[in-house]
Coordinates of C-alpha atoms in Angstrom, one line a residue:
X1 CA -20.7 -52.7 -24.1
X2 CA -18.3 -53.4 -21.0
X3 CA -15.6 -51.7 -23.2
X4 CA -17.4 -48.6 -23.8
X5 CA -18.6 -48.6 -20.0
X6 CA -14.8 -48.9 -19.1
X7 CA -13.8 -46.4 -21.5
X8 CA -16.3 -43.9 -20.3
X9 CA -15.4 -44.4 -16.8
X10 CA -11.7 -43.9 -17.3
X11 CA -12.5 -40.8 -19.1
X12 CA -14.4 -39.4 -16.4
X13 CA -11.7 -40.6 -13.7
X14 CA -9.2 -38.2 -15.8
X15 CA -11.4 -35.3 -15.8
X16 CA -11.8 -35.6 -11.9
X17 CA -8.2 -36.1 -11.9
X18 CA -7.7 -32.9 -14.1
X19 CA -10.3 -30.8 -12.6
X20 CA -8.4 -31.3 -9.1
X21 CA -5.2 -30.7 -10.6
X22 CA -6.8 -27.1 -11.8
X23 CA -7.9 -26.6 -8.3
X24 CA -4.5 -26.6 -6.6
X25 CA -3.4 -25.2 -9.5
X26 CA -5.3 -21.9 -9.0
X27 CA -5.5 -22.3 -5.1
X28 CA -1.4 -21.7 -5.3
X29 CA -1.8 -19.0 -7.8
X30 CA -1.5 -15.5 -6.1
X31 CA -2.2 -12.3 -8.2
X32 CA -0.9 -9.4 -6.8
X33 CA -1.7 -5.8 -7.8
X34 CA -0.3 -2.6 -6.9
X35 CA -1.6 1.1 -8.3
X36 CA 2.2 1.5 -8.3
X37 CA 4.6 1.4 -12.1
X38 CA 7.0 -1.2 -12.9
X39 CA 9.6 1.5 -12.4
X40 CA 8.8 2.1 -8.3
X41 CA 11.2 0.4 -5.8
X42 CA 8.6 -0.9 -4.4
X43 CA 8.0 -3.0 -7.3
X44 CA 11.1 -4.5 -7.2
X45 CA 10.4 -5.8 -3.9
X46 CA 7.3 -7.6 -5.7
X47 CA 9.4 -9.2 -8.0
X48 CA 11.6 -10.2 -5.0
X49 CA 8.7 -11.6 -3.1
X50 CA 7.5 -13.4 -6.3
X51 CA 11.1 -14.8 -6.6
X52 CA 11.6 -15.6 -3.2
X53 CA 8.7 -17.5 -3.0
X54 CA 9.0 -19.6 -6.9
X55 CA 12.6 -21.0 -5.3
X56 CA 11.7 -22.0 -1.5
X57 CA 8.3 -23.3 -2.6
X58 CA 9.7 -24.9 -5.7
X59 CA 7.0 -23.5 -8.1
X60 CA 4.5 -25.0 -5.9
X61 CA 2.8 -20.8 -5.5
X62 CA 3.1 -18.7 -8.2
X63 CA 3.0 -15.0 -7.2
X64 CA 1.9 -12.9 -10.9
X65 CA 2.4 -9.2 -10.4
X66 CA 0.2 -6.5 -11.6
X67 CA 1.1 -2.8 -11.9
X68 CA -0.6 0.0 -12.6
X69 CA -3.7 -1.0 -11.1
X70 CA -4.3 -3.7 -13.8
X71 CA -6.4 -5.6 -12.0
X72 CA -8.7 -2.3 -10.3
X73 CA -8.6 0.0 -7.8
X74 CA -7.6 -1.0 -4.5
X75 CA -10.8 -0.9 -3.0
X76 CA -12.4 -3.3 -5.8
X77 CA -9.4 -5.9 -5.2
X78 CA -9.8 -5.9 -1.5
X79 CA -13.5 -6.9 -2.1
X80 CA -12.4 -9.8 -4.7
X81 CA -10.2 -11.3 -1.8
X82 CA -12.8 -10.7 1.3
X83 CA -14.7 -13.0 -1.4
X84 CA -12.1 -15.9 -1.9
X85 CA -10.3 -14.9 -4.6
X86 CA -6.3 -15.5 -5.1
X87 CA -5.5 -12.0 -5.2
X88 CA -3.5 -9.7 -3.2
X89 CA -3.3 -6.1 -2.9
X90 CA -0.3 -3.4 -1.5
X91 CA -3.0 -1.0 0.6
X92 CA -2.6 1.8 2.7
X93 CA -3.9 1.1 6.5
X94 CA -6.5 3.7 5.5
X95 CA -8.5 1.6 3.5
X96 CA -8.2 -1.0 6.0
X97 CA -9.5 1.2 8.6
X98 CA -12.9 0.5 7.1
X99 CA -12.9 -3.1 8.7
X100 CA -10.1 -2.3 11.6
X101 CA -10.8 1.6 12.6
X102 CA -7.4 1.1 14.6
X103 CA -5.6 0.5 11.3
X104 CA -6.2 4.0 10.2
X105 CA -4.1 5.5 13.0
X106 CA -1.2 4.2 10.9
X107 CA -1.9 6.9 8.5
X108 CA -2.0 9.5 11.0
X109 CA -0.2 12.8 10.1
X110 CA 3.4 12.8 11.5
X111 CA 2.8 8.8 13.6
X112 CA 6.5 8.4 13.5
X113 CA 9.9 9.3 11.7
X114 CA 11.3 7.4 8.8
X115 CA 10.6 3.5 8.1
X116 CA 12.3 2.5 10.8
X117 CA 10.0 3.6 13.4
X118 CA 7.2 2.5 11.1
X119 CA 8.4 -0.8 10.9
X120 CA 8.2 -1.3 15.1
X121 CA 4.7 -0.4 15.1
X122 CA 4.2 -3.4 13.1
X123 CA 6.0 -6.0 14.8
X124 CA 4.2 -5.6 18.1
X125 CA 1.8 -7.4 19.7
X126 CA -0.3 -4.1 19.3
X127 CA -0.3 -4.4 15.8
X128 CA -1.0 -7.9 15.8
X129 CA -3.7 -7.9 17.7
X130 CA -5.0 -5.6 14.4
X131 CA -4.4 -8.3 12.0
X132 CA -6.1 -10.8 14.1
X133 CA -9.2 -8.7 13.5
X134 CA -8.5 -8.0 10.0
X135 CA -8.6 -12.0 9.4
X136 CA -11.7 -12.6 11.8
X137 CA -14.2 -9.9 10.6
X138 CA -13.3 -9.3 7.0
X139 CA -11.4 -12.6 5.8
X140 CA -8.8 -10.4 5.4
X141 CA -4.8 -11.9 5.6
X142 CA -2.2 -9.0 6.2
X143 CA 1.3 -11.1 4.8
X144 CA 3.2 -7.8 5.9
X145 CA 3.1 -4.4 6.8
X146 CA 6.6 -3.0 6.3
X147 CA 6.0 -1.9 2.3
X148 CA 7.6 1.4 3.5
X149 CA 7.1 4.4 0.4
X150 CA 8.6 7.0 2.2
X151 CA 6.8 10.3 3.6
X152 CA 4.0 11.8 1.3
X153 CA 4.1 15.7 0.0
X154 CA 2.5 18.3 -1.6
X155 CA 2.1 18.6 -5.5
X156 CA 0.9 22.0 -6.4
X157 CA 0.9 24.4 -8.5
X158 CA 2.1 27.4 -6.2
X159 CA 4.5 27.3 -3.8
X160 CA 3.5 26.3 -0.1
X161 CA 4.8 27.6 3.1
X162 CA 2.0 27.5 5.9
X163 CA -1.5 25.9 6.0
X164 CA -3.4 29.7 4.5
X165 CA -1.5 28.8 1.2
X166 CA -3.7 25.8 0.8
X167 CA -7.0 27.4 1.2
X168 CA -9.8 26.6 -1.8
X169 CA -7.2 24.1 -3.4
X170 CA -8.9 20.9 -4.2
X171 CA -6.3 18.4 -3.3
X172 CA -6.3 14.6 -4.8
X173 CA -5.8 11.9 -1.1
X174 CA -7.5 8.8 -1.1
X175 CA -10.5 8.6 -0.1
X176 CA -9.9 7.2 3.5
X177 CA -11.5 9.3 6.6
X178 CA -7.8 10.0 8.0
X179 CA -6.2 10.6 5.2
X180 CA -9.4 13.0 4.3
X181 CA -9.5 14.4 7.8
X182 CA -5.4 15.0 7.6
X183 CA -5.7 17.8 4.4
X184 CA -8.5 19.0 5.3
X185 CA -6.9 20.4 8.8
X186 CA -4.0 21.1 6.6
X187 CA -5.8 24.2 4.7
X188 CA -6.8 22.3 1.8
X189 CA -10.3 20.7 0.1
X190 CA -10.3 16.6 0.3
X191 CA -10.6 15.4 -3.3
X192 CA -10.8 11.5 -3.3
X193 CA -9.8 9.9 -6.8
X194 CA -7.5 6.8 -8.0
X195 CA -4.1 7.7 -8.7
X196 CA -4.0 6.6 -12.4
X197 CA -6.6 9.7 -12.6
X198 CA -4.3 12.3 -11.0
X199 CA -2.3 13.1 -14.2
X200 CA -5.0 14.0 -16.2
X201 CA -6.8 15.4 -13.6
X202 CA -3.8 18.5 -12.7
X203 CA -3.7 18.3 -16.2
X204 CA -7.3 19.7 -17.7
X205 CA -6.9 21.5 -14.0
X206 CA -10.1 19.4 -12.5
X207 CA -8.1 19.1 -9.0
X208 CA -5.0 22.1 -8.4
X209 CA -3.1 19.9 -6.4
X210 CA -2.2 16.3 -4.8
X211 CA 0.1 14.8 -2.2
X212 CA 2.6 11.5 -2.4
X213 CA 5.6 10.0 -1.8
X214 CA 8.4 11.3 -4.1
X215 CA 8.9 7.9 -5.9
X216 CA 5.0 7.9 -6.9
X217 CA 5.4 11.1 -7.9
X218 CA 7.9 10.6 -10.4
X219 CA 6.8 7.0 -11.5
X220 CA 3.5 9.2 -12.5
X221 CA 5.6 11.6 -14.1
X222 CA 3.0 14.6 -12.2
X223 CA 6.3 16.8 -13.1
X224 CA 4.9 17.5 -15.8
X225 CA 1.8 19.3 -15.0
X226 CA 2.5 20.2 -11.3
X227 CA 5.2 23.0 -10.6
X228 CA 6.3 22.5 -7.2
X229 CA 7.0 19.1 -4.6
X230 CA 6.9 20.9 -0.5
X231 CA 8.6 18.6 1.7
X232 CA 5.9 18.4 3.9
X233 CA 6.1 14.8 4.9
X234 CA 2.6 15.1 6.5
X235 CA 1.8 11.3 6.6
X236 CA 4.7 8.0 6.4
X237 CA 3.1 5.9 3.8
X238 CA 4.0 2.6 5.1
X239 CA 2.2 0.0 3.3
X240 CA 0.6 -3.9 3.4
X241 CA 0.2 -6.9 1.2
X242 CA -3.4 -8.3 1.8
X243 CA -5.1 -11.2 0.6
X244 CA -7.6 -13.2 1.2
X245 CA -7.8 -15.6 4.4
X246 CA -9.7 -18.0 2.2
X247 CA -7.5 -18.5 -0.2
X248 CA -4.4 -18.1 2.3
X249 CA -5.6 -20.6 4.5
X250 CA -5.9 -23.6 1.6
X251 CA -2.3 -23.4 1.9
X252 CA -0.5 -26.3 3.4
X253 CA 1.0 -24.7 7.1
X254 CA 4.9 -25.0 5.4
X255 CA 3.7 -23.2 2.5
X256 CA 2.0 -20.3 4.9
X257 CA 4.9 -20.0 6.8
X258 CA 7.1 -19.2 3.4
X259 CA 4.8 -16.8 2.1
X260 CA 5.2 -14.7 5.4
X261 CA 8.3 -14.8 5.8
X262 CA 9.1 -14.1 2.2
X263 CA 6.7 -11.2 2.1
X264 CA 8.4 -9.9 4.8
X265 CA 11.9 -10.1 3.4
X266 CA 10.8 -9.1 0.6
X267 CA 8.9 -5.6 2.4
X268 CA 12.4 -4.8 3.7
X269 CA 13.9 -4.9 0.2
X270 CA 11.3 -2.6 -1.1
X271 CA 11.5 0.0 1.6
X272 CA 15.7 -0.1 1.7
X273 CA 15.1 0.5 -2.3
X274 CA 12.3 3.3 -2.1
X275 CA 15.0 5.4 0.2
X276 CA 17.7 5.1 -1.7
X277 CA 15.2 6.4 -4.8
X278 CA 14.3 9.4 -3.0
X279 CA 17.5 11.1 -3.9
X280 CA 17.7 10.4 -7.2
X281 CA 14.3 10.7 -8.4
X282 CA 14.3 14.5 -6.8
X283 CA 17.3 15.3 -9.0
X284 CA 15.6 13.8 -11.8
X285 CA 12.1 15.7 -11.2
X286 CA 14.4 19.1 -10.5
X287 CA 16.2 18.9 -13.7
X288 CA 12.9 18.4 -15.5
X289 CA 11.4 21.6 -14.3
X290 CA 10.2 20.8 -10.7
X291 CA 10.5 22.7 -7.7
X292 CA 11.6 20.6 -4.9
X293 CA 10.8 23.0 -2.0
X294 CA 12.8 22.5 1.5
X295 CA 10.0 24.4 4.3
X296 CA 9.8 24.7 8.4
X297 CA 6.7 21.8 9.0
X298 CA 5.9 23.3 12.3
X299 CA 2.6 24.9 11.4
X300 CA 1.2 22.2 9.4
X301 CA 2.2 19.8 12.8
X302 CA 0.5 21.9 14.5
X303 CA -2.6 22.1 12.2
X304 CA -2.8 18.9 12.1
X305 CA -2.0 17.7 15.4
X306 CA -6.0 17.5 16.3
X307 CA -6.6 15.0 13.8
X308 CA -6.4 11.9 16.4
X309 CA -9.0 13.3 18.8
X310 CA -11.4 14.1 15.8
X311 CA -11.1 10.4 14.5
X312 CA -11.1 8.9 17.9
X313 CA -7.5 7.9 17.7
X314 CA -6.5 9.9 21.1
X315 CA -6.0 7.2 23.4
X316 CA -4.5 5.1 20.2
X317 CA -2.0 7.5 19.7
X318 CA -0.8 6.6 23.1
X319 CA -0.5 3.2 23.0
X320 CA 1.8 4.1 19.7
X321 CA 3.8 6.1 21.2
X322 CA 4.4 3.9 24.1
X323 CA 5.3 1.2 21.7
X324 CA 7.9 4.0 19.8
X325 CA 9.1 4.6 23.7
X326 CA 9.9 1.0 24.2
X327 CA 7.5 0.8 27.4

């Protein structure tokens, strides 16, 4: 009888000692997703995160990667970390907006020029002070914000050269109010759907148009039912990795400090990547039929430049630019 007692209690020891094991197991487990292909520059700056962080943490957080929106849309993942879950997700500062309204100035239609200027606006204490309410009222954990995927354009199917040739076209944006607000003052009718639909949607003609960065444009292949790319560079899609403050805060403080600063480097590699793309994948989506169309931006500035006051981003916009200014 003492035998089987002592047997039974060492097998119940090892299960506690294997059910903890499981535990910190899945607590350093970090699934990331990205609407994004495997093809995008931006997903090689994944991989270099998840590298980055197997070596300096020895294996001790596993990053797994998940294009293509494997795991959901964005909006669904966001709600599976605000719950505790070890997932991650690249997002727009739209979607944030919904917890953070001063996130969505980010999207703004022309905030800033190239990734560079991007990038300032989120290293300052401005931005910061965003992310600090990000974590407090959603459980939200911004890792970094410099996931630069170059400036969005038009995909139509007529050419574009002023905000009348947009009129009645129902454009694909996310679903965000200033991304919404943005085409909307830019001639065009707001269509909110997730980019995995957008090919089949230009192609059974259920939207006539969309707008993206270049690179997401080819990784989608919309080339091949869209006839013409206008360099409008309306909005600088700068983008975050986001997870949840639950699951970020189990960490140990040394392993915090290497999943920032990985995802950090790892945000530079991605946006160094995306522009060198740009280039090539415009040749590429030329010699496959596309029109890559060169036009004068002015009147779609100008169209658009009301956007902040309607969104309540006026004095906002201000405080960015003075950050841009350096005062």
């Amino acid at each position: 009888m003492f035998r089987k007692a002592l047997a039974a209690a060492a097998l119940v020891g090892c299960m506690i000692v294997g059910a903890g094991t499981a535990a910190r197991a899945q607590d350093y487990q970090l699934n990331v997703n990205t609407a994004l292909t495997q093809q995008d520059p931006i997903y090689k700056g994944l991989e270099a995160f998840r590298d980055g962080v197997a070596k300096r943490t020895d294996g001790k957080v596993e990053i797994r990667l998940f294009p293509s929106s494997q795991l959901g849309k964005d909006e669904d993942v966001l709600e599976q970390a605000r719950a505790g879950a070890n997932v991650a997700v690249l997002v727009d500062p739209g979607r944030l907006a919904v917890f953070v309204k001063d996130l969505g100035v980010l999207g703004g239609p022309y905030l800033a020029k190239g990734y560079d200027q991007y990038r300032k606006i989120t290293q300052s204490e401005l931005f910061a002070g965003w992310a600090s309410d990000l974590d407090k009222s959603a459980g939200l954990k911004i890792l970094s914000f410099n996931w630069w995927q170059g400036q969005r354009n038009l995909v139509t199917q007529n050419a574009v050269t002023m905000p009348a040739d947009l009129s009645g076209v129902r454009m694909r944006t996310p679903g965000a109010p200033v991304w919404m607000e943005t085409i909307k003052a830019m001639g065009a009718t707001p269509t909110p759907m997730g980019w995995t639909e957008v090919y089949p949607a230009l192609q059974q003609n259920a939207i006539d148009a969309a707008e993206a960065q270049d690179t997401a444009v080819y990784g989608a292949k919309l080339f091949e039912v869209a006839k013409h790319l206008t360099k409008t560079g309306h909005i600088g899609l700068l983008t975050g990795l986001v997870t949840s403050s639950q699951w970020f805060d189990s960490l140990p403080e040394d392993l915090q400090k290497i999943v920032m600063e990985e995802a950090l480097a790892a945000g530079d590699v991605a946006s160094h990547g995306t522009e060198d793309a740009i280039s090539k994948v415009d040749d590429e989506m030329k010699a496959a039929g596309m029109s890559i169309d060169e036009i004068d931006v002015t009147p779609f500035k100008e169209a658009t430049a009301g956007v902040y006051e309607t969104l309540g981003y006026g004095e906002l916009k201000k405080q960015v630019d003075a950050v841009l200014s350096g005062k």
